[in-house]
Amino acid sequence: MKEYYSSAVGMWYTVWWDSQEKDEFYYNHHWGKETRVKPVKFGYYATDDEAKLEYDFKMFKRWGIDYLILDDTNDHYADGGNISRHIDACFSMARKLGDKAPKLNFAGGRPLINGNTAGMQAELDIFAAYAAGYRENTFFWKGKPLFVNFNIPKNYGYQDADGRFTMRPAAGHVSEGWAYQYKYGIDKTGMYGWVFDVQYEKSEIHGISPGFSRSHNNLGTSVPPISRENGDRFRNEWLAAVKRKPEMIVISSWNDHAEETGIEAVELLESIPGRG
């Protein structure tokens, strides 16, 4: 029950995890090479595990999570079609559970990052087909299915040529949009992820990141880690969001354990500053 706020609440959901029991390189790569934590309840799970999805979706709904942002930013058919199959499983489970599951929407944009406008339109066609086929399970915002456009600055203002979506921008760190906020209207919409290292205080959204780090894996970056402060960062961001009462609150994420933005319960496989 949302006793202290009426904001819509979304949360990023990672769709590429798979069991290490499978042989394909990309399965082992995701768990074995990208993470230094292990999920507690289901271990190294597969995203399309039906028991896992049912458990997650019912729990999210009880918590007041209105929708999940399915992270399709690595190309819809990446990992030999693994990601698309897992997204199919997510929508199938949402349909099975009905109002016991949160709604779903997409974050994408990889073709446009690479300058492939035709590929971007094709990607949006795929997402529009999900929204049409699973209308009752799709999250609508401002009258249309929400699409989170994870992109580079020159593409923040991109709009679907057919006007089928409510488009909202996102980037690796939302501070990347700071210099463009008036050009693309980000001061009003805000940015819907990924790492909420700043807030656009007059926008519709307040973002919550529990922390961030890519320093430990082969996805290394020059961006410094953001400490979880032993949970204080997450708690304080929630307090700030409830106090502000925005239209939208977005959490990044439930289970991106590669970049360590997840809030899913995990076992630490090594000591991590700010996490114990």
Short mmCIF file of the C-alpha atoms (twelve columns), coordinates in Angstrom:
data_MODEL
# 
_entry.id   MODEL 
# 
loop_
_atom_site.group_PDB 
_atom_site.id 
_atom_site.type_symbol 
_atom_site.label_atom_id 
_atom_site.label_alt_id 
_atom_site.label_comp_id 
_atom_site.label_asym_id 
_atom_site.label_seq_id 
_atom_site.Cartn_x 
_atom_site.Cartn_y 
_atom_site.Cartn_z 
_atom_site.pdbx_PDB_model_num 
ATOM 1   C CA . MET A 1   0.000  0.000   0.000   1 
ATOM 2   C CA . LYS A 2   1.302  3.444   -0.933  1 
ATOM 3   C CA . GLU A 3   0.434  5.115   2.343   1 
ATOM 4   C CA . TYR A 4   2.719  8.125   2.036   1 
ATOM 5   C CA . TYR A 5   2.850  8.799   -1.701  1 
ATOM 6   C CA . SER A 6   0.819  8.303   -4.870  1 
ATOM 7   C CA . SER A 7   3.674  8.172   -7.393  1 
ATOM 8   C CA . ALA A 8   3.776  5.482   -10.055 1 
ATOM 9   C CA . VAL A 9   6.751  3.217   -9.293  1 
ATOM 10  C CA . GLY A 10  8.896  1.493   -11.898 1 
ATOM 11  C CA . MET A 11  11.956 -0.703  -11.514 1 
ATOM 12  C CA . TRP A 12  14.572 -1.885  -14.014 1 
ATOM 13  C CA . TYR A 13  14.668 -5.653  -14.490 1 
ATOM 14  C CA . THR A 14  17.648 -7.474  -16.003 1 
ATOM 15  C CA . VAL A 15  16.653 -10.157 -18.512 1 
ATOM 16  C CA . TRP A 16  19.912 -11.786 -19.627 1 
ATOM 17  C CA . TRP A 17  20.769 -14.002 -16.656 1 
ATOM 18  C CA . ASP A 18  20.844 -17.723 -17.222 1 
ATOM 19  C CA . SER A 19  21.865 -20.800 -15.306 1 
ATOM 20  C CA . GLN A 20  25.539 -21.743 -15.313 1 
ATOM 21  C CA . GLU A 21  24.435 -25.291 -15.982 1 
ATOM 22  C CA . LYS A 22  24.125 -24.331 -19.643 1 
ATOM 23  C CA . ASP A 23  27.165 -24.494 -21.881 1 
ATOM 24  C CA . GLU A 24  26.896 -21.406 -24.072 1 
ATOM 25  C CA . PHE A 25  29.680 -18.902 -23.516 1 
ATOM 26  C CA . TYR A 26  27.408 -15.948 -22.870 1 
ATOM 27  C CA . TYR A 27  25.598 -17.706 -20.043 1 
ATOM 28  C CA . ASN A 28  28.797 -18.379 -18.138 1 
ATOM 29  C CA . HIS A 29  30.083 -14.943 -19.020 1 
ATOM 30  C CA . HIS A 30  27.212 -13.115 -17.371 1 
ATOM 31  C CA . TRP A 31  27.401 -14.804 -13.973 1 
ATOM 32  C CA . GLY A 32  30.982 -15.999 -13.833 1 
ATOM 33  C CA . LYS A 33  32.782 -13.000 -15.260 1 
ATOM 34  C CA . GLU A 34  30.564 -10.039 -14.431 1 
ATOM 35  C CA . THR A 35  29.511 -10.514 -10.827 1 
ATOM 36  C CA . ARG A 36  31.024 -10.704 -7.385  1 
ATOM 37  C CA . VAL A 37  27.725 -11.507 -5.678  1 
ATOM 38  C CA . LYS A 38  25.358 -14.488 -5.747  1 
ATOM 39  C CA . PRO A 39  21.573 -14.196 -5.362  1 
ATOM 40  C CA . VAL A 40  20.437 -15.787 -2.119  1 
ATOM 41  C CA . LYS A 41  17.048 -17.380 -2.774  1 
ATOM 42  C CA . PHE A 42  17.451 -18.813 -6.273  1 
ATOM 43  C CA . GLY A 43  21.242 -18.852 -6.679  1 
ATOM 44  C CA . TYR A 44  22.538 -18.344 -10.212 1 
ATOM 45  C CA . TYR A 45  19.095 -18.380 -11.776 1 
ATOM 46  C CA . ALA A 46  17.798 -18.110 -15.296 1 
ATOM 47  C CA . THR A 47  15.606 -15.074 -15.936 1 
ATOM 48  C CA . ASP A 48  13.044 -17.252 -17.698 1 
ATOM 49  C CA . ASP A 49  12.729 -19.673 -14.782 1 
ATOM 50  C CA . GLU A 50  8.970  -19.774 -14.231 1 
ATOM 51  C CA . ALA A 51  9.170  -20.294 -10.468 1 
ATOM 52  C CA . LYS A 52  11.565 -17.343 -10.172 1 
ATOM 53  C CA . LEU A 53  9.418  -15.056 -12.326 1 
ATOM 54  C CA . GLU A 54  6.246  -15.933 -10.463 1 
ATOM 55  C CA . TYR A 55  7.915  -15.342 -7.096  1 
ATOM 56  C CA . ASP A 56  9.407  -12.017 -8.211  1 
ATOM 57  C CA . PHE A 57  6.313  -10.652 -9.921  1 
ATOM 58  C CA . LYS A 58  3.951  -11.446 -7.046  1 
ATOM 59  C CA . MET A 59  6.386  -9.940  -4.551  1 
ATOM 60  C CA . PHE A 60  6.858  -6.775  -6.615  1 
ATOM 61  C CA . LYS A 61  3.115  -6.295  -6.868  1 
ATOM 62  C CA . ARG A 62  2.715  -6.616  -3.097  1 
ATOM 63  C CA . TRP A 63  5.448  -4.030  -2.637  1 
ATOM 64  C CA . GLY A 64  3.675  -1.501  -4.852  1 
ATOM 65  C CA . ILE A 65  5.889  -1.798  -7.944  1 
ATOM 66  C CA . ASP A 66  3.598  -0.704  -10.775 1 
ATOM 67  C CA . TYR A 67  5.794  -1.742  -13.671 1 
ATOM 68  C CA . LEU A 68  9.137  -3.217  -14.663 1 
ATOM 69  C CA . ILE A 69  11.484 -1.691  -17.222 1 
ATOM 70  C CA . LEU A 70  12.774 -4.729  -19.117 1 
ATOM 71  C CA . ASP A 71  16.402 -3.978  -19.963 1 
ATOM 72  C CA . ASP A 72  16.576 -4.618  -23.703 1 
ATOM 73  C CA . THR A 73  19.369 -2.100  -24.246 1 
ATOM 74  C CA . ASN A 74  21.845 -4.694  -25.520 1 
ATOM 75  C CA . ASP A 75  19.867 -5.494  -28.696 1 
ATOM 76  C CA . HIS A 76  16.682 -7.549  -28.701 1 
ATOM 77  C CA . TYR A 77  18.239 -10.629 -30.314 1 
ATOM 78  C CA . ALA A 78  21.537 -10.534 -28.440 1 
ATOM 79  C CA . ASP A 79  22.977 -13.642 -26.779 1 
ATOM 80  C CA . GLY A 80  21.773 -15.900 -29.547 1 
ATOM 81  C CA . GLY A 81  18.159 -14.882 -28.978 1 
ATOM 82  C CA . ASN A 82  18.415 -15.510 -25.245 1 
ATOM 83  C CA . ILE A 83  17.216 -12.025 -24.300 1 
ATOM 84  C CA . SER A 84  14.175 -12.126 -26.565 1 
ATOM 85  C CA . ARG A 85  13.180 -15.550 -25.211 1 
ATOM 86  C CA . HIS A 86  13.436 -14.283 -21.666 1 
ATOM 87  C CA . ILE A 87  11.314 -11.248 -22.485 1 
ATOM 88  C CA . ASP A 88  8.718  -13.599 -23.955 1 
ATOM 89  C CA . ALA A 89  8.760  -15.484 -20.643 1 
ATOM 90  C CA . CYS A 90  8.262  -12.258 -18.691 1 
ATOM 91  C CA . PHE A 91  5.189  -11.293 -20.690 1 
ATOM 92  C CA . SER A 92  3.791  -14.817 -20.530 1 
ATOM 93  C CA . MET A 93  4.119  -14.821 -16.747 1 
ATOM 94  C CA . ALA A 94  2.554  -11.361 -16.479 1 
ATOM 95  C CA . ARG A 95  -0.403 -12.597 -18.511 1 
ATOM 96  C CA . LYS A 96  -0.711 -15.725 -16.357 1 
ATOM 97  C CA . LEU A 97  -0.711 -13.727 -13.118 1 
ATOM 98  C CA . GLY A 98  -2.935 -10.894 -14.323 1 
ATOM 99  C CA . ASP A 99  -3.392 -8.242  -11.645 1 
ATOM 100 C CA . LYS A 100 -0.996 -10.113 -9.341  1 
ATOM 101 C CA . ALA A 101 1.925  -8.980  -11.520 1 
ATOM 102 C CA . PRO A 102 3.321  -5.541  -12.330 1 
ATOM 103 C CA . LYS A 103 2.943  -4.139  -15.830 1 
ATOM 104 C CA . LEU A 104 5.891  -4.323  -18.229 1 
ATOM 105 C CA . ASN A 105 7.610  -1.974  -20.637 1 
ATOM 106 C CA . PHE A 106 10.894 -1.717  -22.514 1 
ATOM 107 C CA . ALA A 107 14.175 0.130   -22.462 1 
ATOM 108 C CA . GLY A 108 16.023 -0.069  -25.766 1 
ATOM 109 C CA . GLY A 109 17.863 2.087   -28.260 1 
ATOM 110 C CA . ARG A 110 21.040 0.228   -29.241 1 
ATOM 111 C CA . PRO A 111 20.444 0.581   -33.017 1 
ATOM 112 C CA . LEU A 112 20.112 4.359   -32.716 1 
ATOM 113 C CA . ILE A 113 23.286 4.599   -30.647 1 
ATOM 114 C CA . ASN A 114 25.027 3.018   -33.642 1 
ATOM 115 C CA . GLY A 115 23.365 5.440   -36.064 1 
ATOM 116 C CA . ASN A 116 20.979 2.830   -37.459 1 
ATOM 117 C CA . THR A 117 17.665 4.667   -37.667 1 
ATOM 118 C CA . ALA A 118 16.012 1.910   -39.689 1 
ATOM 119 C CA . GLY A 119 17.106 -0.611  -37.066 1 
ATOM 120 C CA . MET A 120 15.688 1.600   -34.332 1 
ATOM 121 C CA . GLN A 121 12.335 1.744   -36.087 1 
ATOM 122 C CA . ALA A 122 12.412 -2.040  -36.479 1 
ATOM 123 C CA . GLU A 123 13.124 -2.384  -32.755 1 
ATOM 124 C CA . LEU A 124 10.178 -0.152  -31.932 1 
ATOM 125 C CA . ASP A 125 8.005  -2.272  -34.218 1 
ATOM 126 C CA . ILE A 126 8.920  -5.293  -32.080 1 
ATOM 127 C CA . PHE A 127 8.045  -3.471  -28.882 1 
ATOM 128 C CA . ALA A 128 4.794  -2.164  -30.351 1 
ATOM 129 C CA . ALA A 129 3.840  -5.746  -31.177 1 
ATOM 130 C CA . TYR A 130 4.325  -6.736  -27.530 1 
ATOM 131 C CA . ALA A 131 2.223  -3.775  -26.416 1 
ATOM 132 C CA . ALA A 132 -0.536 -4.768  -28.817 1 
ATOM 133 C CA . GLY A 133 -0.406 -8.472  -28.029 1 
ATOM 134 C CA . TYR A 134 -0.131 -7.970  -24.269 1 
ATOM 135 C CA . ARG A 135 -2.053 -4.739  -23.871 1 
ATOM 136 C CA . GLU A 136 -3.375 -5.645  -20.416 1 
ATOM 137 C CA . ASN A 137 0.187  -6.346  -19.238 1 
ATOM 138 C CA . THR A 138 1.826  -3.242  -20.732 1 
ATOM 139 C CA . PHE A 139 2.546  -0.097  -18.747 1 
ATOM 140 C CA . PHE A 140 0.985  3.030   -20.243 1 
ATOM 141 C CA . TRP A 141 2.197  6.516   -19.416 1 
ATOM 142 C CA . LYS A 142 0.532  9.707   -20.602 1 
ATOM 143 C CA . GLY A 143 -1.850 7.622   -22.691 1 
ATOM 144 C CA . LYS A 144 0.662  5.453   -24.569 1 
ATOM 145 C CA . PRO A 145 3.019  2.549   -23.829 1 
ATOM 146 C CA . LEU A 146 6.142  3.866   -22.148 1 
ATOM 147 C CA . PHE A 147 9.424  3.381   -24.021 1 
ATOM 148 C CA . VAL A 148 12.709 4.256   -22.296 1 
ATOM 149 C CA . ASN A 149 15.200 5.445   -24.911 1 
ATOM 150 C CA . PHE A 150 18.660 4.526   -23.577 1 
ATOM 151 C CA . ASN A 151 20.926 6.598   -25.799 1 
ATOM 152 C CA . ILE A 152 23.600 9.217   -26.382 1 
ATOM 153 C CA . PRO A 153 22.869 12.954  -25.967 1 
ATOM 154 C CA . LYS A 154 22.095 13.800  -29.593 1 
ATOM 155 C CA . ASN A 155 19.339 11.163  -29.528 1 
ATOM 156 C CA . TYR A 156 17.626 12.108  -26.255 1 
ATOM 157 C CA . GLY A 157 14.850 13.857  -28.150 1 
ATOM 158 C CA . TYR A 158 14.188 10.963  -30.521 1 
ATOM 159 C CA . GLN A 159 10.524 10.210  -31.190 1 
ATOM 160 C CA . ASP A 160 8.907  7.167   -32.732 1 
ATOM 161 C CA . ALA A 161 8.000  8.086   -36.305 1 
ATOM 162 C CA . ASP A 162 4.532  6.608   -35.823 1 
ATOM 163 C CA . GLY A 163 3.884  8.245   -32.447 1 
ATOM 164 C CA . ARG A 164 3.072  4.956   -30.747 1 
ATOM 165 C CA . PHE A 165 4.989  5.479   -27.510 1 
ATOM 166 C CA . THR A 166 5.523  7.927   -24.705 1 
ATOM 167 C CA . MET A 167 9.287  8.277   -25.079 1 
ATOM 168 C CA . ARG A 168 11.562 9.055   -22.145 1 
ATOM 169 C CA . PRO A 169 15.371 9.359   -22.288 1 
ATOM 170 C CA . ALA A 170 17.950 7.420   -20.294 1 
ATOM 171 C CA . ALA A 171 21.744 7.156   -20.162 1 
ATOM 172 C CA . GLY A 172 24.458 5.350   -18.258 1 
ATOM 173 C CA . HIS A 173 24.383 8.140   -15.675 1 
ATOM 174 C CA . VAL A 174 21.526 10.630  -15.689 1 
ATOM 175 C CA . SER A 175 24.024 13.464  -15.211 1 
ATOM 176 C CA . GLU A 176 24.952 12.936  -18.880 1 
ATOM 177 C CA . GLY A 177 21.747 14.782  -19.738 1 
ATOM 178 C CA . TRP A 178 22.382 17.771  -17.500 1 
ATOM 179 C CA . ALA A 179 23.754 20.042  -20.230 1 
ATOM 180 C CA . TYR A 180 20.873 19.125  -22.549 1 
ATOM 181 C CA . GLN A 181 17.957 19.375  -20.165 1 
ATOM 182 C CA . TYR A 182 16.375 22.459  -21.719 1 
ATOM 183 C CA . LYS A 183 17.120 21.459  -25.317 1 
ATOM 184 C CA . TYR A 184 15.277 18.154  -25.011 1 
ATOM 185 C CA . GLY A 185 12.810 18.985  -22.256 1 
ATOM 186 C CA . ILE A 186 14.586 16.805  -19.720 1 
ATOM 187 C CA . ASP A 187 13.953 19.484  -17.095 1 
ATOM 188 C CA . LYS A 188 10.285 18.455  -17.356 1 
ATOM 189 C CA . THR A 189 10.473 14.720  -18.102 1 
ATOM 190 C CA . GLY A 190 13.690 13.886  -16.290 1 
ATOM 191 C CA . MET A 191 15.729 10.831  -17.267 1 
ATOM 192 C CA . TYR A 192 14.508 7.339   -16.489 1 
ATOM 193 C CA . GLY A 193 17.870 5.757   -15.703 1 
ATOM 194 C CA . TRP A 194 20.349 4.210   -15.538 1 
ATOM 195 C CA . VAL A 195 22.358 5.485   -12.553 1 
ATOM 196 C CA . PHE A 196 20.652 8.354   -10.744 1 
ATOM 197 C CA . ASP A 197 23.710 10.334  -9.724  1 
ATOM 198 C CA . VAL A 198 21.775 13.644  -9.935  1 
ATOM 199 C CA . GLN A 199 18.091 14.566  -9.721  1 
ATOM 200 C CA . TYR A 200 16.106 16.790  -12.068 1 
ATOM 201 C CA . GLU A 201 14.093 18.306  -9.248  1 
ATOM 202 C CA . LYS A 202 11.377 19.914  -11.378 1 
ATOM 203 C CA . SER A 203 10.835 16.885  -13.589 1 
ATOM 204 C CA . GLU A 204 8.140  14.226  -13.359 1 
ATOM 205 C CA . ILE A 205 10.546 11.607  -12.018 1 
ATOM 206 C CA . HIS A 206 12.675 10.923  -8.961  1 
ATOM 207 C CA . GLY A 207 15.228 8.179   -9.484  1 
ATOM 208 C CA . ILE A 208 16.631 5.850   -6.851  1 
ATOM 209 C CA . SER A 209 19.981 4.079   -7.162  1 
ATOM 210 C CA . PRO A 210 21.249 1.979   -4.246  1 
ATOM 211 C CA . GLY A 211 24.816 2.208   -5.572  1 
ATOM 212 C CA . PHE A 212 26.916 1.420   -8.640  1 
ATOM 213 C CA . SER A 213 30.165 -0.256  -9.616  1 
ATOM 214 C CA . ARG A 214 31.676 -1.711  -12.766 1 
ATOM 215 C CA . SER A 215 35.222 -1.628  -11.434 1 
ATOM 216 C CA . HIS A 216 35.339 -5.363  -10.756 1 
ATOM 217 C CA . ASN A 217 34.566 -6.884  -14.146 1 
ATOM 218 C CA . ASN A 218 35.452 -6.786  -17.808 1 
ATOM 219 C CA . LEU A 219 32.826 -4.094  -18.307 1 
ATOM 220 C CA . GLY A 220 35.228 -1.687  -16.601 1 
ATOM 221 C CA . THR A 221 34.649 2.048   -16.853 1 
ATOM 222 C CA . SER A 222 36.394 5.255   -15.909 1 
ATOM 223 C CA . VAL A 223 33.323 6.307   -13.905 1 
ATOM 224 C CA . PRO A 224 34.038 5.852   -10.183 1 
ATOM 225 C CA . PRO A 225 31.855 3.548   -8.077  1 
ATOM 226 C CA . ILE A 226 29.015 4.984   -6.008  1 
ATOM 227 C CA . SER A 227 28.986 3.592   -2.493  1 
ATOM 228 C CA . ARG A 228 25.843 2.021   -1.096  1 
ATOM 229 C CA . GLU A 229 26.801 3.516   2.259   1 
ATOM 230 C CA . ASN A 230 25.630 0.265   3.861   1 
ATOM 231 C CA . GLY A 231 22.088 0.913   2.679   1 
ATOM 232 C CA . ASP A 232 21.872 4.579   3.672   1 
ATOM 233 C CA . ARG A 233 21.956 5.821   0.086   1 
ATOM 234 C CA . PHE A 234 18.892 3.769   -0.838  1 
ATOM 235 C CA . ARG A 235 16.977 4.741   2.289   1 
ATOM 236 C CA . ASN A 236 17.768 8.437   1.921   1 
ATOM 237 C CA . GLU A 237 16.732 8.501   -1.738  1 
ATOM 238 C CA . TRP A 238 13.406 6.927   -0.820  1 
ATOM 239 C CA . LEU A 239 12.854 9.502   1.898   1 
ATOM 240 C CA . ALA A 240 13.645 12.277  -0.583  1 
ATOM 241 C CA . ALA A 241 11.244 10.795  -3.144  1 
ATOM 242 C CA . VAL A 242 8.384  10.435  -0.649  1 
ATOM 243 C CA . LYS A 243 8.939  13.992  0.523   1 
ATOM 244 C CA . ARG A 244 8.989  15.359  -3.023  1 
ATOM 245 C CA . LYS A 245 5.943  13.333  -4.237  1 
ATOM 246 C CA . PRO A 246 6.849  13.172  -7.947  1 
ATOM 247 C CA . GLU A 247 4.598  11.672  -10.606 1 
ATOM 248 C CA . MET A 248 7.071  8.839   -11.056 1 
ATOM 249 C CA . ILE A 249 9.667  6.992   -8.987  1 
ATOM 250 C CA . VAL A 250 12.103 4.683   -10.773 1 
ATOM 251 C CA . ILE A 251 14.459 2.224   -9.058  1 
ATOM 252 C CA . SER A 252 17.609 0.949   -10.732 1 
ATOM 253 C CA . SER A 253 17.451 -1.945  -10.373 1 
ATOM 254 C CA . TRP A 254 16.173 -5.254  -9.016  1 
ATOM 255 C CA . ASN A 255 18.895 -7.489  -10.376 1 
ATOM 256 C CA . ASP A 256 21.672 -5.862  -12.369 1 
ATOM 257 C CA . HIS A 257 24.396 -7.474  -10.314 1 
ATOM 258 C CA . ALA A 258 27.008 -6.807  -12.987 1 
ATOM 259 C CA . GLU A 259 26.856 -3.052  -12.361 1 
ATOM 260 C CA . GLU A 260 25.802 -3.586  -8.742  1 
ATOM 261 C CA . THR A 261 22.685 -1.457  -8.861  1 
ATOM 262 C CA . GLY A 262 20.467 -4.354  -7.763  1 
ATOM 263 C CA . ILE A 263 18.448 -4.527  -4.552  1 
ATOM 264 C CA . GLU A 264 17.789 -8.272  -4.752  1 
ATOM 265 C CA . ALA A 265 19.193 -10.090 -1.716  1 
ATOM 266 C CA . VAL A 266 22.667 -11.424 -2.522  1 
ATOM 267 C CA . GLU A 267 25.624 -13.116 -0.901  1 
ATOM 268 C CA . LEU A 268 28.851 -11.147 -1.217  1 
ATOM 269 C CA . LEU A 269 31.595 -13.321 -2.705  1 
ATOM 270 C CA . GLU A 270 34.219 -10.812 -1.653  1 
ATOM 271 C CA . SER A 271 34.359 -7.751  0.561   1 
ATOM 272 C CA . ILE A 272 32.788 -4.748  -1.176  1 
ATOM 273 C CA . PRO A 273 33.255 -1.254  0.286   1 
ATOM 274 C CA . GLY A 274 29.967 0.144   1.512   1 
ATOM 275 C CA . ARG A 275 28.307 -3.275  1.538   1 
ATOM 276 C CA . GLY A 276 30.048 -5.012  4.408   1 
# 
